[in-house]
Short mmCIF file of C-alpha atoms in Angstrom, two decimals:
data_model
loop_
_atom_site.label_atom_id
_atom_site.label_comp_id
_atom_site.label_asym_id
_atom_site.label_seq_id
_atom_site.Cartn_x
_atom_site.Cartn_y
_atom_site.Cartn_z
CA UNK A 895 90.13 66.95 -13.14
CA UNK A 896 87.62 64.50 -12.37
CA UNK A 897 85.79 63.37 -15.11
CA UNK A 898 88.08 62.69 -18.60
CA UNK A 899 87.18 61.56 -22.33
CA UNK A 900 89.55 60.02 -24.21
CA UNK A 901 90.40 62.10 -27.23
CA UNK A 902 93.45 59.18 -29.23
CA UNK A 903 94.70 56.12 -28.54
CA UNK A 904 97.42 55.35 -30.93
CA UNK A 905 98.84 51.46 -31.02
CA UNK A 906 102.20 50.36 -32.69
CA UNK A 907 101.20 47.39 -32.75
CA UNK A 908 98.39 44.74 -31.60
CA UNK A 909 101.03 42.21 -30.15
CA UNK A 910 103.55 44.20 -28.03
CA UNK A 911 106.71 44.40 -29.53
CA UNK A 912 109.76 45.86 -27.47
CA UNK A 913 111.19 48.39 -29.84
CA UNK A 914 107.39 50.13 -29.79
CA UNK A 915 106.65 50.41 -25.85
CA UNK A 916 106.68 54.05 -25.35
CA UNK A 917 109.72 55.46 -23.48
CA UNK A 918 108.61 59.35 -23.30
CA UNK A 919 106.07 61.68 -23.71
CA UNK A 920 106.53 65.27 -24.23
CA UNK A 921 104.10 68.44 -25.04
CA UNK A 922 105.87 71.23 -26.69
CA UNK A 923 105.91 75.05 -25.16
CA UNK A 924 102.15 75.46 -26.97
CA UNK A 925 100.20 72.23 -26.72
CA UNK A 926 100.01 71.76 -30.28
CA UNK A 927 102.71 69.75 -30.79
CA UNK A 928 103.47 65.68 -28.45
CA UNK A 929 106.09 64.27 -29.59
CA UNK A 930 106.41 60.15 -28.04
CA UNK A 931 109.75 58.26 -28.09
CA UNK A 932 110.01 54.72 -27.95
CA UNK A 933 112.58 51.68 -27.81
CA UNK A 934 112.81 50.94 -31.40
CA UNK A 935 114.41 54.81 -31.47
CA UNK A 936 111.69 56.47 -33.53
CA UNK A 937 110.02 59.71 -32.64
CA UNK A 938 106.23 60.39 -33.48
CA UNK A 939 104.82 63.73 -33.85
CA UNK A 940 101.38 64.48 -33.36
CA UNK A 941 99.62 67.36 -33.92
CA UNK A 942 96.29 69.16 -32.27
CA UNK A 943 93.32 69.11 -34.91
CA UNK A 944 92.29 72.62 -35.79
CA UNK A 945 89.24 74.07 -34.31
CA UNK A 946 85.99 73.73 -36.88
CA UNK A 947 83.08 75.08 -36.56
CA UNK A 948 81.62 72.05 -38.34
CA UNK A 949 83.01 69.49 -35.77
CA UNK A 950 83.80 71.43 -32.58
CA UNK A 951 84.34 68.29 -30.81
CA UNK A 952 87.37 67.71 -32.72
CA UNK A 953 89.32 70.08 -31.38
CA UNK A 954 90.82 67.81 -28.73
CA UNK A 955 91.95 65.43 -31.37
CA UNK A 956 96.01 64.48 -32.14
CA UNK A 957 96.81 63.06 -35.10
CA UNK A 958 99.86 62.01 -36.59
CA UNK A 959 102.07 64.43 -37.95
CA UNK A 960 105.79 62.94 -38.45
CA UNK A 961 107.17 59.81 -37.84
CA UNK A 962 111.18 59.42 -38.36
CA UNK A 963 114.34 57.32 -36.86
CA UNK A 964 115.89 59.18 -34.44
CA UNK A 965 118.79 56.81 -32.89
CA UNK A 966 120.07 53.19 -34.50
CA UNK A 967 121.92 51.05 -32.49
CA UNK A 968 125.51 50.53 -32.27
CA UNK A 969 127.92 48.46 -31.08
CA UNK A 970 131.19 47.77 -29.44
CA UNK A 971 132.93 45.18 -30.24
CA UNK A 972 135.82 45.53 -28.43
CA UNK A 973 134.01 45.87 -25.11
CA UNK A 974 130.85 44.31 -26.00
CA UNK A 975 128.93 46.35 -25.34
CA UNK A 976 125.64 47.33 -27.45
CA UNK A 977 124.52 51.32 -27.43
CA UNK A 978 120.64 50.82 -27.39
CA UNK A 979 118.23 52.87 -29.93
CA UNK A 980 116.11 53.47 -27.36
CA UNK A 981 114.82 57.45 -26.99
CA UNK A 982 115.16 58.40 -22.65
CA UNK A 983 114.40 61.95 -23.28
CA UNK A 984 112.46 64.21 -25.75
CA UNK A 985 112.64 67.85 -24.85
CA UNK A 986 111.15 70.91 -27.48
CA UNK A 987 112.94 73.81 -27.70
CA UNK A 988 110.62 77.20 -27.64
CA UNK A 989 109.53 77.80 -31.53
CA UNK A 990 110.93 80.75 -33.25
CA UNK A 991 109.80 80.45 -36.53
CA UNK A 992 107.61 78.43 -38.88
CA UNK A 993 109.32 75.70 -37.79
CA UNK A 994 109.91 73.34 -34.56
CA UNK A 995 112.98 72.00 -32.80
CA UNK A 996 113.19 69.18 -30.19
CA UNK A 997 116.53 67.55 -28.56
CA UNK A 998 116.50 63.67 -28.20
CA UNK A 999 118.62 61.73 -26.67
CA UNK A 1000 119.32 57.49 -26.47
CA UNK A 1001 119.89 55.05 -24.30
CA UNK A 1002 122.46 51.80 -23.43
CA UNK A 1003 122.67 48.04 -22.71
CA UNK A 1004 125.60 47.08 -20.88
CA UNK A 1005 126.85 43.17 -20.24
CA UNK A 1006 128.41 43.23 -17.15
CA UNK A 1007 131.11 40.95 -15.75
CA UNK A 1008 128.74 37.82 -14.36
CA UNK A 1009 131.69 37.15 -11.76
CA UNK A 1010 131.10 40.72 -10.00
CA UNK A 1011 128.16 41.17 -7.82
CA UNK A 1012 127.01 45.13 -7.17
CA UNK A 1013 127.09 45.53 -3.36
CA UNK A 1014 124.30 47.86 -3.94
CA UNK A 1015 121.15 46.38 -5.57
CA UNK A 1016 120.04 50.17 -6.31
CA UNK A 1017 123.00 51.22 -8.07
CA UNK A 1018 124.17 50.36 -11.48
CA UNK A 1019 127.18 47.57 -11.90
CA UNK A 1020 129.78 49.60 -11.61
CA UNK A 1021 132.48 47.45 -12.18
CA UNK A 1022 131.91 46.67 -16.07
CA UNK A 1023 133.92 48.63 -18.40
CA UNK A 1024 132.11 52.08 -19.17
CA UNK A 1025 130.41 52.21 -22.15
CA UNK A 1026 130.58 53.71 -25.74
CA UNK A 1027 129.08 57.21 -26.45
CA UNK A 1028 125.81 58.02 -26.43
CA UNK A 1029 124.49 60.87 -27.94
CA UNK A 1030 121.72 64.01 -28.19
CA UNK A 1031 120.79 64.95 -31.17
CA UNK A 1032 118.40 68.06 -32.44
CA UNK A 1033 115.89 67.93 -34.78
CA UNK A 1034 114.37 70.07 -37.27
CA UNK A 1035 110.78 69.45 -38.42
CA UNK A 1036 109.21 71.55 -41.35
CA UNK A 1037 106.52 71.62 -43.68
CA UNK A 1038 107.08 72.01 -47.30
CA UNK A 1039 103.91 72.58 -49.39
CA UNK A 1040 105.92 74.24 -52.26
CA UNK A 1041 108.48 72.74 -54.85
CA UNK A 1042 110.64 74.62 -56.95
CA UNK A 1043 110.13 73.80 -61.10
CA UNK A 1044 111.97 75.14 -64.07
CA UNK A 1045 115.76 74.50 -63.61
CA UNK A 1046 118.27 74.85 -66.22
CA UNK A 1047 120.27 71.95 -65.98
CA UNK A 1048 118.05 69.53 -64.88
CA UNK A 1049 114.98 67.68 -66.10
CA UNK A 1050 111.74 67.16 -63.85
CA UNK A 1051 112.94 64.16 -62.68
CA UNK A 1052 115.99 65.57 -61.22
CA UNK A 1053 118.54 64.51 -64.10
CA UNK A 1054 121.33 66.84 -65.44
CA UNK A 1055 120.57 67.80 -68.85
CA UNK A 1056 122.72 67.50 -71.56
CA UNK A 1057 124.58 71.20 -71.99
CA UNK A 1058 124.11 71.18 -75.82
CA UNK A 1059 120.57 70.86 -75.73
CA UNK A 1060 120.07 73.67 -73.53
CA UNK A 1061 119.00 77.06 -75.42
CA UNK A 1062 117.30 79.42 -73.38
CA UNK A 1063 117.89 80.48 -69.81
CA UNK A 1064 114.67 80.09 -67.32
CA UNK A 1065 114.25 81.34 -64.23
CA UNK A 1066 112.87 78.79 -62.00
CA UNK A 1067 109.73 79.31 -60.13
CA UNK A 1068 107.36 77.60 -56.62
CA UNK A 1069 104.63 75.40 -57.58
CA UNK A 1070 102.06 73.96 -54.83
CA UNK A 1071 102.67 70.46 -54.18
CA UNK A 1072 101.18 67.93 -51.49
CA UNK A 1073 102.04 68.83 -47.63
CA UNK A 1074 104.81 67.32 -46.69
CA UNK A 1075 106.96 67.29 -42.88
CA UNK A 1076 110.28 66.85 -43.22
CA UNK A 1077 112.55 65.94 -39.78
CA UNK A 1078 116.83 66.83 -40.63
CA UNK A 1079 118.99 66.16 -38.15
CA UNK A 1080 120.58 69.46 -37.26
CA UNK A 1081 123.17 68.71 -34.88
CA UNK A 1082 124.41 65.86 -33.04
CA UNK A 1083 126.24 66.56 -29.54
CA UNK A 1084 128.62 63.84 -28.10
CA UNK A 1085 131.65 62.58 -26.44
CA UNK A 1086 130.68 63.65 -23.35
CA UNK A 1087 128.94 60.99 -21.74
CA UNK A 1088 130.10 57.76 -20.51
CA UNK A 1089 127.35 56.78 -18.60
CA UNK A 1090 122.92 56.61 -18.47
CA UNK A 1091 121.78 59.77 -19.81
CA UNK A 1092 118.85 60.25 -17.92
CA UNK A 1093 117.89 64.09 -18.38
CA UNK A 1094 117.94 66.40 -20.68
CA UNK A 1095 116.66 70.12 -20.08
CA UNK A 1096 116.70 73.37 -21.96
CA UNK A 1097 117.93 76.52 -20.10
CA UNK A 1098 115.21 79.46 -19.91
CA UNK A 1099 118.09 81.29 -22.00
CA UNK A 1100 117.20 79.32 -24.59
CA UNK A 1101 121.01 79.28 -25.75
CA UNK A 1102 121.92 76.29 -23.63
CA UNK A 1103 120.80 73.16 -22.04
CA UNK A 1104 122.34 70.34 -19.49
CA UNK A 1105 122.42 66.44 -20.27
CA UNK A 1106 122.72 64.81 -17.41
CA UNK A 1107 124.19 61.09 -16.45
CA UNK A 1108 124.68 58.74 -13.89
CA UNK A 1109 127.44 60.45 -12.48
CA UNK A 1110 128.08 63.87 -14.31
CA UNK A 1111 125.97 67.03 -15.49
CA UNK A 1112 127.45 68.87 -18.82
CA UNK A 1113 126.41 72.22 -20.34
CA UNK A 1114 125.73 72.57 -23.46
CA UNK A 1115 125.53 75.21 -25.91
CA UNK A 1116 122.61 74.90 -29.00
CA UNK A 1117 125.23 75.87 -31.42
CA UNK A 1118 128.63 73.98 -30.18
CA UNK A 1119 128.40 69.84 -30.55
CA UNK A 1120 132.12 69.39 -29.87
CA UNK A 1121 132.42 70.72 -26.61
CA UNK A 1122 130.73 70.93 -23.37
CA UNK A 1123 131.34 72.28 -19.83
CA UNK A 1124 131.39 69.71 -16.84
CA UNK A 1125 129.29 71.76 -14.61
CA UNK A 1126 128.50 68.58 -11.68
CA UNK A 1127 131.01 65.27 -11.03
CA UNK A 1128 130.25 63.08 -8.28
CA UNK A 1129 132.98 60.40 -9.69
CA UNK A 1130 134.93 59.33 -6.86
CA UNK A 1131 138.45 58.61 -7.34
CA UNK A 1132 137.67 55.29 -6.23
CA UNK A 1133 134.66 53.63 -8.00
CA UNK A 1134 134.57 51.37 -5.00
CA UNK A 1135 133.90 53.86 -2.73
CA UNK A 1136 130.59 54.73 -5.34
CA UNK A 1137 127.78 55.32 -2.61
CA UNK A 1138 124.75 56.82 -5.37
CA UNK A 1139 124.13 58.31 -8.35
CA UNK A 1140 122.17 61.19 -10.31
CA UNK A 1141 118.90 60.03 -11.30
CA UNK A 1142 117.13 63.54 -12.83
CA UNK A 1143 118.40 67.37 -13.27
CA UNK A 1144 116.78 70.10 -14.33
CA UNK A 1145 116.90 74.17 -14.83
CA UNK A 1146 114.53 76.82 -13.15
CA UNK A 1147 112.09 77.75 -15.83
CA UNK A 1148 112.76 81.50 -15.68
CA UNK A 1149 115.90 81.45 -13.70
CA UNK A 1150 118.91 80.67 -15.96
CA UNK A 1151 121.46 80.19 -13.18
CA UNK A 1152 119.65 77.77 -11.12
CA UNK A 1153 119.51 73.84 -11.55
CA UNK A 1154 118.37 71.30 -9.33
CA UNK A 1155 119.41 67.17 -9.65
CA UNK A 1156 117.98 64.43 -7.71
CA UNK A 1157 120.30 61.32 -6.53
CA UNK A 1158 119.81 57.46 -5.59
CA UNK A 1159 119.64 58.44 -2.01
CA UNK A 1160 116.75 60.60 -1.81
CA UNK A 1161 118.11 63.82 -1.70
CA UNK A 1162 117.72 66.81 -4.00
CA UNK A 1163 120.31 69.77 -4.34
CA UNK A 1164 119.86 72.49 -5.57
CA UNK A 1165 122.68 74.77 -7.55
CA UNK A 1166 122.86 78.46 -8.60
CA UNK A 1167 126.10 78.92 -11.48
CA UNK A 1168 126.82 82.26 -10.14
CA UNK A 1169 128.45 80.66 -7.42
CA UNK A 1170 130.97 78.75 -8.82
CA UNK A 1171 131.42 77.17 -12.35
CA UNK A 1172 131.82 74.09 -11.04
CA UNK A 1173 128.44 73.06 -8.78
CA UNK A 1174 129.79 70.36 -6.81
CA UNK A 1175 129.12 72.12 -3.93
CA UNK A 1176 125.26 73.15 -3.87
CA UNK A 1177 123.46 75.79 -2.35
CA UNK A 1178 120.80 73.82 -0.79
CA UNK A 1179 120.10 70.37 -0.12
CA UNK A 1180 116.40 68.99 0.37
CA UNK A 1181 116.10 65.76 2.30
CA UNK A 1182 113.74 64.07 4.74
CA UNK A 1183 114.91 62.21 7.33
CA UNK A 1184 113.59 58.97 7.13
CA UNK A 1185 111.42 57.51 10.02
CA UNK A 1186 113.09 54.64 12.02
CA UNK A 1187 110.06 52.47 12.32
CA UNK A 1188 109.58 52.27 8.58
CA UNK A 1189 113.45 51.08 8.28
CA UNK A 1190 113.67 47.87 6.31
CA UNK A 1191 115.61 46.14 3.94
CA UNK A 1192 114.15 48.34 0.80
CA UNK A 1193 114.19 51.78 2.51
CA UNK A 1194 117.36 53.05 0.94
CA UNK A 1195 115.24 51.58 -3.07
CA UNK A 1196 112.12 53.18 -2.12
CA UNK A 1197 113.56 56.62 -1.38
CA UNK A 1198 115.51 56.50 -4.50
CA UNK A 1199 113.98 59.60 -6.43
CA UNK A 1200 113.22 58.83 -10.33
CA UNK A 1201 111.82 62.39 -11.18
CA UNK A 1202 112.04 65.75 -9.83
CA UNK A 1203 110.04 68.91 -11.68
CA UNK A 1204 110.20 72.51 -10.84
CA UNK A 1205 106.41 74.19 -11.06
CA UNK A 1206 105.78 76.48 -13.71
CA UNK A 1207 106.29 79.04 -11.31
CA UNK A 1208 109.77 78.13 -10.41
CA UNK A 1209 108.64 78.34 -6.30
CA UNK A 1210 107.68 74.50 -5.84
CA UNK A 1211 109.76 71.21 -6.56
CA UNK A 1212 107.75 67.94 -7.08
CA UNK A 1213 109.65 64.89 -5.97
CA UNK A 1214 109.02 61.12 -7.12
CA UNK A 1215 109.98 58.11 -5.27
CA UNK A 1216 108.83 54.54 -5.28
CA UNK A 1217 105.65 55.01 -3.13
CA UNK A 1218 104.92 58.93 -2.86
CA UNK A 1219 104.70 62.06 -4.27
CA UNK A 1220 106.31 65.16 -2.79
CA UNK A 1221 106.68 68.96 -3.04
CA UNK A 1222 108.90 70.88 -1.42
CA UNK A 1223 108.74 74.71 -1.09
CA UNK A 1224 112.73 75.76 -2.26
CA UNK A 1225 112.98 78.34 0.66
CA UNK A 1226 112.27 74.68 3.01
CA UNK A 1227 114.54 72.47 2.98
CA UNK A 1228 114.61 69.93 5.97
CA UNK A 1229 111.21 68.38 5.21
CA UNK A 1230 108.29 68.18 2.31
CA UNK A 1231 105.54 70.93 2.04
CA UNK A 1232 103.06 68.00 1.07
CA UNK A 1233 103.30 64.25 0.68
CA UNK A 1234 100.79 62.08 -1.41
CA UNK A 1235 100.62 58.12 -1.16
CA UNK A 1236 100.63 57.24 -4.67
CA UNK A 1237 100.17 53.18 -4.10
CA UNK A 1238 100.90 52.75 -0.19
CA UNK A 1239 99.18 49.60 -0.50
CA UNK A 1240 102.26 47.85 -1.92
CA UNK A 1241 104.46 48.61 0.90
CA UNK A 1242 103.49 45.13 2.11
CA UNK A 1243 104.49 43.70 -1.10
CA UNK A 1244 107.99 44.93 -1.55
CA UNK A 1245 109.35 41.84 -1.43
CA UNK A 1246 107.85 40.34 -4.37
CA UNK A 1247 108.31 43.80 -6.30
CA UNK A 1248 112.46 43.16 -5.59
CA UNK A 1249 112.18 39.28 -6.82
CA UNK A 1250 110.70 40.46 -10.37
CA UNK A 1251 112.62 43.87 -10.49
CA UNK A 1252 109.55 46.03 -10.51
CA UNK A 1253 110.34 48.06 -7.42
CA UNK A 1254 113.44 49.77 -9.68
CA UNK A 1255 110.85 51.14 -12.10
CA UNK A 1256 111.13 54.35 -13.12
CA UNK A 1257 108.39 56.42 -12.77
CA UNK A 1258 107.67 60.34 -13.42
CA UNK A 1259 105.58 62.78 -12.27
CA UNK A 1260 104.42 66.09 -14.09
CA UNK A 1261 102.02 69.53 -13.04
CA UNK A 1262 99.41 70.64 -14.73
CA UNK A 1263 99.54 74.37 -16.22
CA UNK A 1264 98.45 75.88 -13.13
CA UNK A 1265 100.57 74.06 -10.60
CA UNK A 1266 97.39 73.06 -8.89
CA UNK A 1267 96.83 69.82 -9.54
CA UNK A 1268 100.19 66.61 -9.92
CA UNK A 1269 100.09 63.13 -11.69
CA UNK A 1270 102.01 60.45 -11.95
CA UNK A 1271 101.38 56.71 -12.51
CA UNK A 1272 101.14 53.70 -11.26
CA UNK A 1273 101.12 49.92 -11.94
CA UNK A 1274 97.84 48.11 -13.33
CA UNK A 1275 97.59 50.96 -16.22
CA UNK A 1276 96.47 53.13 -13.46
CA UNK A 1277 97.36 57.05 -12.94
CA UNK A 1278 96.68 58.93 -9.81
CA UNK A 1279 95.84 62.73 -9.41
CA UNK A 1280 96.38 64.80 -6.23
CA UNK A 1281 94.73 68.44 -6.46
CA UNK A 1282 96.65 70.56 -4.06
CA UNK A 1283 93.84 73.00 -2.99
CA UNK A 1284 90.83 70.23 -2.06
CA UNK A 1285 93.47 67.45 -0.96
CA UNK A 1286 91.25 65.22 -2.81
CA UNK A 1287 93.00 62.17 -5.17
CA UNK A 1288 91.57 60.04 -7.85
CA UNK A 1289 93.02 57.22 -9.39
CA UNK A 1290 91.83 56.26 -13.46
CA UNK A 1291 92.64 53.53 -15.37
CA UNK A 1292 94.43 53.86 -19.36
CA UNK A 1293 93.03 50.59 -21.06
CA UNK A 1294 91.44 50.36 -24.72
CA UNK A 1295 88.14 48.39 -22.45
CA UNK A 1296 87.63 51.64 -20.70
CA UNK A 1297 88.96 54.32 -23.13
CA UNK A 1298 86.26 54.65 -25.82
CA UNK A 1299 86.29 58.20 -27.52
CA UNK A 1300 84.19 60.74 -26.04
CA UNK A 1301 83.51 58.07 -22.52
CA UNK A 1302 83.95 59.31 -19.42
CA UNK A 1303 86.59 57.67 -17.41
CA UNK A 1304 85.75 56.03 -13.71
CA UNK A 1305 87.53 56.15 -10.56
CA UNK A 1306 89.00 52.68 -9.83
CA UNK A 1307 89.43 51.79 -6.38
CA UNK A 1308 92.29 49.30 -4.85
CA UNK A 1309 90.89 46.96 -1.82
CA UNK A 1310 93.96 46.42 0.60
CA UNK A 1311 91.83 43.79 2.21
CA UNK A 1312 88.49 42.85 3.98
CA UNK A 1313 85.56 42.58 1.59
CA UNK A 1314 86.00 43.88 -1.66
CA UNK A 1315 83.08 45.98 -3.53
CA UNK A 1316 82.26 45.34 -6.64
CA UNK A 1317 83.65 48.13 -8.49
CA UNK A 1318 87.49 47.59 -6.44
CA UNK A 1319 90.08 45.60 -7.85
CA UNK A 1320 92.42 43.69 -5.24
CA UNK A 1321 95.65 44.16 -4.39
CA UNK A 1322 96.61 40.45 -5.65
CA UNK A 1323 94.87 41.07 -8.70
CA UNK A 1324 97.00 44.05 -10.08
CA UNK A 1325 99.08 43.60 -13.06
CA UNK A 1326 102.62 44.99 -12.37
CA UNK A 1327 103.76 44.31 -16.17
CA UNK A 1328 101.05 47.35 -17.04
CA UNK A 1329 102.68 50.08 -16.03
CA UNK A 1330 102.09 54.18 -16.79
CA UNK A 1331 105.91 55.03 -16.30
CA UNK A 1332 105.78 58.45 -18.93
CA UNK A 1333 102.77 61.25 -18.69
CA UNK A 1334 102.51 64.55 -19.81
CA UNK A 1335 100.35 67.58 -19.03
CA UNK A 1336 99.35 70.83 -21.48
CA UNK A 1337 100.73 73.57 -20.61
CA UNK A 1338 97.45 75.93 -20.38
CA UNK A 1339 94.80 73.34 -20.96
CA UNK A 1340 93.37 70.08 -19.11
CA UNK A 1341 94.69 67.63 -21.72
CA UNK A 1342 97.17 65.05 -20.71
CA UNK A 1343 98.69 62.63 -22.28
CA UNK A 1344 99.75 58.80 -20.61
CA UNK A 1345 101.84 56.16 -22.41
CA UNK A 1346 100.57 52.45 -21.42
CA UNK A 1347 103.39 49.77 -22.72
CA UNK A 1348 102.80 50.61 -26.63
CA UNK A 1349 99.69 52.66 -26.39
CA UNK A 1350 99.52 56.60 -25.55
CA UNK A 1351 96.24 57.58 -24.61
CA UNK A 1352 95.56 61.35 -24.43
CA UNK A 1353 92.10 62.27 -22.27
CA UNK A 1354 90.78 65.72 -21.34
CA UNK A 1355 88.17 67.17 -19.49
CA UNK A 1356 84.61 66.87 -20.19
CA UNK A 1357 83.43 68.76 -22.81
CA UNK A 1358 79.71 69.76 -22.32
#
């Protein structure tokens, strides 16, 4: 996937505002449907433009479909502590009828004590007071082109009528009326969490899915919000003694038994429910043993995973770290089937990345429908690509400069050092406060979609 055109770019704003930088990006089960979160806790819908004979080239095309508030933020005034709006996690549930579902869930801001200092930079500060609820909620949208007319005891407008003045019984019947979507909050599952919810995923049962936080994984059912099942803890009795956390989880995409959760310490373990109901103890743990000559004072950072994805095919794991991309085979565990550099170049400028907090950025990684080909993203408004079968890479660039509709996208090129060519950029020039944290890929076609600060950009292959 080479050569892209750039179907939508869709700005909140001109000036960036922080409650409309893009915080997820998610294709539902079809492709039709991307749904994009953002700080300010609203959820926008768009959908694929129908295929038209008269303007074939179309047929890439999102456009906006629904727009609503998903989370508000709350307060606590007795800790002080503020429960942010902002959406972590969008995840569609598979559609069974005309209309579509899709769990969200929000985030939190926590003050900490200024007179405690974290022994671990990587880790959270554990020693504030946990926080207030957060919660995931699922939402119905529908279209309604019909409206019902002709009531008894009410007008038009929607007034009751006055009982005297009614005569004659009539039976009310559908008129056609303007499209509209309509998104209801259906349910709203919480008091479970006390910490981060970074993960949310939907079981291939399709009855239950798993939120996941810092320090716990709980099991949900679609149709039970009071109550969920504490299926991982890694609390110790002794916060002190705190040595990482869970940074991603997520089920087997036709196994329903089987989850896997990454941690702060670059491992990944893997856990089947038949085992025990309770998966503190997993069935297989993935790690790499780190090379002693690349020990330094941000090894145990870097190797922090932010993302792991099973493939399509439920055979593969995909791994993201600070610096590289890895998949590992699940019947391998002590080492990675393949490893991608995703931006090795700023290995040499660590330091700086820890001074401005950059090197704890988040980043994830997705697979395209055939499992063939990763991406994930990097800073500058630049995304990388690693096809699996040619070992080639490409890096592009998301900007509104380079991103006119229907252009095709270059490789950019990042010059370490030495003389630079005239189409490179340097590694001193790169602008860390662009970032491509959130991507997604179609399922079945090469369309992808790649949130820059408060702009999504969606691209796709060449069309000839």
């Amino acid at each position: 996937m080479s050569e892209h055109v750039s179907a939508h770019v869709s700005t909140l704003c001109e000036d960036i505002c922080p409650t409309d930088i893009i915080s997820t990006v998610e294709f539902n089960s079809t492709g039709e449907l991307l749904a994009t979160g953002d700080k300010g806790g609203r959820v926008v819908v768009f959908q694929r433009e129908q295929e038209s004979k008269n303007q074939p080239h179309r047929r890439g095309e999102y456009n906006v479909y629904s727009t609503f508030q998903s989370h508000e933020p709350e307060f606590d005034y007795l800790k002080s502590l503020e429960i942010e709006e902002k959406i972590n996690k969008i995840r569609w549930l598979p559609q069974q009828n005309a209309a579509y579902f899709l769990l969200s869930t929000n985030d939190w801001k926590v003050f900490p004590d200024p007179n405690i200092t974290p022994t671990d930079s990587s880790l959270p500060c554990w020693h504030s007071s946990p926080c207030p609820d957060k919660t995931v909620k699922l939402w119905k949208i529908s279209e309604r082109d019909k409206r019902p007319e002709g009531y008894n005891l009410k007008d038009e407008e929607g007034r009751i009528r006055d009982p005297s003045t009614i005569t004659a019984l009539r039976v009310p019947v559908m008129t056609p009326m303007d499209l509209m979507v309509d998104a209801t909050p259906r349910r709203i599952f919480s008091n479970a969490h006390t910490y981060h919810i970074n993960s949310i995923s939907v079981n291939s049962d399709y009855e239950t899915y798993m939120s996941t936080d810092d320090l716990r994984i709980n099991l949900w059912n679609l149709e039970i919000t009071n109550q969920s099942f504490n299926i991982v803890d890694i609390k110790p009795a002794n916060m002190e003694e705190l040595t990482e956390v869970i940074t991603a989880a997520e089920f087997h995409p036709n196994q329903c038994n089987i989850l896997v959760y990454s941690s702060s310490k670059g491992s990944i373990r893997l856990c089947d429910m038949r085992e025990s109901a309770l998966c503190d103890n997993h069935s297989k743990l993935f790690e790499e043993p780190e090379d002693p000559s690349n020990r330094s004072f941000f090894s145990e950072i870097i190797s922090s995973i932010s993302d792991v994805k099973f493939s399509h095919s439920g055979r593969y794991l995909m791994t993201r770290d600070y610096l590289t991309v890895k998949v590992w085979d699940v019947n391998m565990e002590n080492k990675p089937l393949e490893t991608y550099q995703v931006h090795d170049y700023l290995r040499s400028k660590l330091c700086s990345l820890y001074e401005n907090d950059c090197i704890f950025d988040k980043f994830e990684c997705v697979w395209n429908g055939t499992d063939s080909v990763l991406m994930t993203g990097s800073y500058n408004n630049f995304f990388r690509m690693f096809d699996r079968n040619t070992k080639r890479d490409v890096t592009l660039e998301a900007s509104r400069e380079n991103s006119k509709p229907r252009a095709i996208l270059k490789p950019r090129k990042v010059c370490v050092g030495g003389k630079r060519r005239k189409d490179e950029i340097s590694v001193d020039s790169l602008d860390f406060s662009k970032k491509i944290l959130h991507t997604a890929w179609h399922p079945s076609e090469n369309i992808i979609a790649v949130a820059a600060t408060n702009n999504l950009y969606i691209f796709q292959d060449k069309v000839n």
